[in-house]
Structure formats: structure tokens, C-alpha cells
Amino acid sequence: MNKQDMEDTNLLARAQAGDKDAFGHLYERYLDDIYHYLFYRVSGEQDAEDLTEKVFLKAWRALTSYPPQQISFRVWIYRIAHNTAVDYYRTRKKTADFDQLEEVQSDEMMRPEQVVSVNERNHSLLEAIKQLKEDHQDVLLCRFVVELTHLETAAVMERSEGAVRTLQFRALDALRKILILREIN
């Protein structure tokens, strides 16, 4: 268990005992990360903000049923976020919207034409990702945008670690095929 997990466990125990400030610290620690996770999954800032609020409300209400020996607080809160996003899509019948990924901004080291080229490649990649199946999009989002480990991604997606590795391999292979087809055409 790393230092952050130990701090989370301590804060969680205090929150479960009714310490609202302890939960407030967990909220502050994970607010931006959960918001960004949801922002990449839904189509707009307002929806991401609303869903983020729901995630933390669900977490607060479920504190007494939190399984501390099974998963870390970080994985648990991402699992709630993942399930909240799934519920969102069930009611709206949308696909994941990766359009919100930020464009590369010019810096002193890049010439303007380099910035344009990188942004065009990113746009092409995002369009290709949107063609993937939802579970392929989910695994790529967890692994490469949120930067969860295979084990954490498995817990969030409620699959085995081996299944996540296989899913990631298949998602990357499908993405590669889409990008190759785009280059040919």
C-alpha cells in the first residue's frame, strides 16, 4: 500500500465514523480527477459537473458499505464514476465523446506548423477512437487518459486483470486497423 492509499484509508475510516471534514479531504483529492474522467466520457462540461456531483454523493451515501479490504478508495471512486457514466449512456443512448480532449497549445519549442500537425493527428486519432466499441473506448480511457494500472482498470470495469489486458490489446489492434485504413484512403 502506497502513502496515498494509506492516507485515503485513514481519511475513509474517519469519514465512516461521521467526520465530514475527512470526506471533504477525499473529495478535494479526487474531484479534479473524477471530473476529468467523466469529462472525457460525456459530451459537455455541464454533464461532467453534474455526474461528478452524483459520484461523490453516491460515495458519501455508500460509505458504510465500502469494502475496504477489497479495493482502494481510488479504485472504488473510479468504479462509481464508471458506473455513473454507464448509467448516463443507458439513459441517453450516446457513445463516448472524446472530442473534449484538449488541443495542443503552441509553446516556445514548437513552430506553428508543428502545432497544427500535432492537432490534426490528435483529431484523426480521436475520430478513430470514436469508431471503437464502447468497452474498447473505456479501456483506452482508463489506461491512457486517466492512467490507471491494469489492476485498477480491472476493478473499475469489473473484469479480471487478464481480461483488461486482452481488451486493451484488442482495442489497440482495432484502433491500429482503423488508422491504417484511413492512411490508405
XYZ file of C-alpha atoms in Angstrom:
185
model
C 0.000 0.000 0.000
C 1.497 3.356 -1.024
C 1.440 6.561 1.048
C -1.627 7.995 -0.701
C -3.577 4.767 -0.199
C -2.668 4.797 3.495
C -3.787 8.433 3.822
C -7.006 7.593 1.953
C -7.643 4.642 4.270
C -7.191 6.877 7.327
C -9.460 9.595 5.881
C -12.007 6.969 4.888
C -12.108 5.483 8.387
C -12.664 8.938 9.843
C -15.369 9.683 7.243
C -17.114 6.399 8.035
C -17.125 7.475 11.674
C -19.002 10.625 10.648
C -16.120 13.081 10.109
C -17.358 15.241 7.247
C -14.020 17.068 7.028
C -12.243 13.778 6.327
C -14.605 13.073 3.445
C -14.044 16.666 2.341
C -10.320 15.935 2.052
C -11.047 12.863 -0.092
C -13.423 14.958 -2.179
C -10.770 17.613 -2.756
C -8.136 14.996 -3.552
C -10.223 13.244 -6.231
C -12.567 15.948 -7.503
C -10.458 17.052 -10.469
C -9.522 13.502 -11.469
C -13.114 12.262 -11.396
C -14.322 15.357 -13.231
C -11.735 14.834 -15.997
C -12.581 11.145 -16.259
C -16.253 11.986 -16.723
C -15.498 14.966 -18.975
C -13.850 12.601 -21.467
C -16.799 10.205 -21.268
C -19.680 12.644 -21.740
C -20.450 15.429 -24.129
C -20.111 18.595 -22.154
C -18.847 20.419 -19.126
C -22.263 20.687 -17.503
C -22.940 16.951 -17.788
C -19.477 16.188 -16.401
C -20.052 18.539 -13.467
C -23.471 17.038 -12.741
C -22.158 13.486 -12.928
C -19.163 14.341 -10.740
C -21.556 15.650 -8.116
C -23.554 12.401 -8.358
C -20.405 10.302 -7.941
C -19.418 11.976 -4.696
C -22.984 11.926 -3.398
C -23.173 8.183 -4.126
C -19.812 7.695 -2.410
C -20.941 9.624 0.669
C -24.147 7.593 0.907
C -22.292 4.307 0.429
C -19.517 4.920 2.964
C -20.885 2.340 5.366
C -20.917 -0.351 2.673
C -17.462 0.459 1.279
C -15.356 -2.729 1.055
C -12.003 -1.512 2.498
C -10.167 -4.852 2.275
C -11.061 -5.470 -1.338
C -10.100 -2.281 -3.206
C -8.508 1.099 -2.587
C -10.623 4.212 -2.228
C -9.177 5.473 -5.538
C -10.399 2.406 -7.420
C -13.737 2.482 -5.600
C -14.432 6.119 -6.539
C -13.453 5.444 -10.174
C -15.750 2.419 -10.211
C -18.598 4.641 -9.035
C -17.673 7.159 -11.764
C -17.536 4.411 -14.392
C -20.930 3.043 -13.359
C -22.375 6.561 -13.293
C -21.139 7.122 -16.861
C -22.622 3.779 -17.943
C -25.970 4.786 -16.417
C -25.723 8.127 -18.204
C -25.325 6.378 -21.569
C -28.088 3.896 -20.861
C -30.491 6.769 -20.403
C -29.150 8.862 -23.282
C -28.036 6.156 -25.732
C -24.873 8.071 -26.672
C -21.374 6.908 -27.439
C -18.289 8.152 -25.669
C -17.257 11.639 -26.690
C -13.531 12.105 -26.798
C -13.884 15.435 -28.655
C -13.190 17.225 -25.422
C -9.529 16.225 -25.360
C -7.560 19.410 -25.338
C -5.736 20.571 -28.411
C -2.021 21.038 -28.138
C -1.215 24.646 -27.444
C 1.718 26.373 -29.004
C 4.793 26.623 -26.868
C 8.126 28.247 -27.443
C 9.678 24.961 -28.575
C 7.125 24.261 -31.342
C 6.678 26.105 -34.577
C 3.073 26.943 -35.542
C 3.052 24.343 -38.324
C 4.122 21.679 -35.786
C 1.228 22.613 -33.513
C -1.210 22.352 -36.428
C 0.246 18.984 -37.448
C 0.002 17.562 -33.914
C -3.578 18.807 -33.552
C -4.547 17.235 -36.900
C -3.075 13.896 -35.807
C -4.886 14.129 -32.467
C -8.174 14.890 -34.234
C -7.669 11.914 -36.531
C -6.883 9.681 -33.557
C -9.975 10.856 -31.683
C -12.183 10.215 -34.705
C -10.744 6.701 -34.932
C -11.294 6.083 -31.198
C -14.955 7.068 -31.541
C -15.355 4.222 -34.061
C -14.342 1.634 -31.461
C -16.770 -0.395 -29.378
C -17.677 1.180 -26.047
C -15.662 -1.286 -23.948
C -12.608 -0.618 -26.142
C -13.074 3.116 -25.602
C -13.440 2.530 -21.854
C -10.242 0.549 -21.510
C -8.240 3.075 -23.536
C -9.658 5.939 -21.484
C -8.824 4.239 -18.178
C -5.357 3.149 -19.226
C -4.075 6.076 -21.296
C -6.079 9.159 -20.333
C -6.740 8.537 -16.637
C -3.542 6.427 -16.401
C -4.936 3.698 -14.185
C -2.940 0.487 -13.844
C -4.220 -2.748 -15.362
C -5.338 -3.862 -11.916
C -7.153 -0.574 -11.206
C -8.766 -0.626 -14.654
C -9.924 -4.175 -13.993
C -11.543 -3.094 -10.737
C -13.215 -0.092 -12.374
C -14.527 -2.143 -15.303
C -15.345 -5.100 -13.018
C -13.276 -7.543 -15.040
C -10.196 -9.587 -14.344
C -6.779 -8.078 -14.902
C -6.155 -10.606 -17.679
C -9.419 -9.630 -19.358
C -8.390 -5.961 -19.249
C -5.001 -6.774 -20.794
C -6.718 -8.728 -23.553
C -9.300 -5.996 -24.065
C -6.564 -3.353 -24.228
C -4.650 -5.418 -26.794
C -7.780 -5.844 -28.917
C -8.696 -2.158 -28.590
C -5.234 -1.047 -29.678
C -5.283 -3.559 -32.548
C -8.702 -2.331 -33.700
C -7.507 1.265 -33.428
C -4.379 0.443 -35.436
C -6.503 -1.139 -38.195
C -8.778 1.899 -38.361
C -5.791 4.234 -38.608
C -4.156 2.105 -41.324
C -7.385 2.136 -43.346
C -7.518 5.927 -43.012
C -3.977 6.242 -44.333
C -4.754 4.031 -47.327
C -7.870 6.027 -48.219
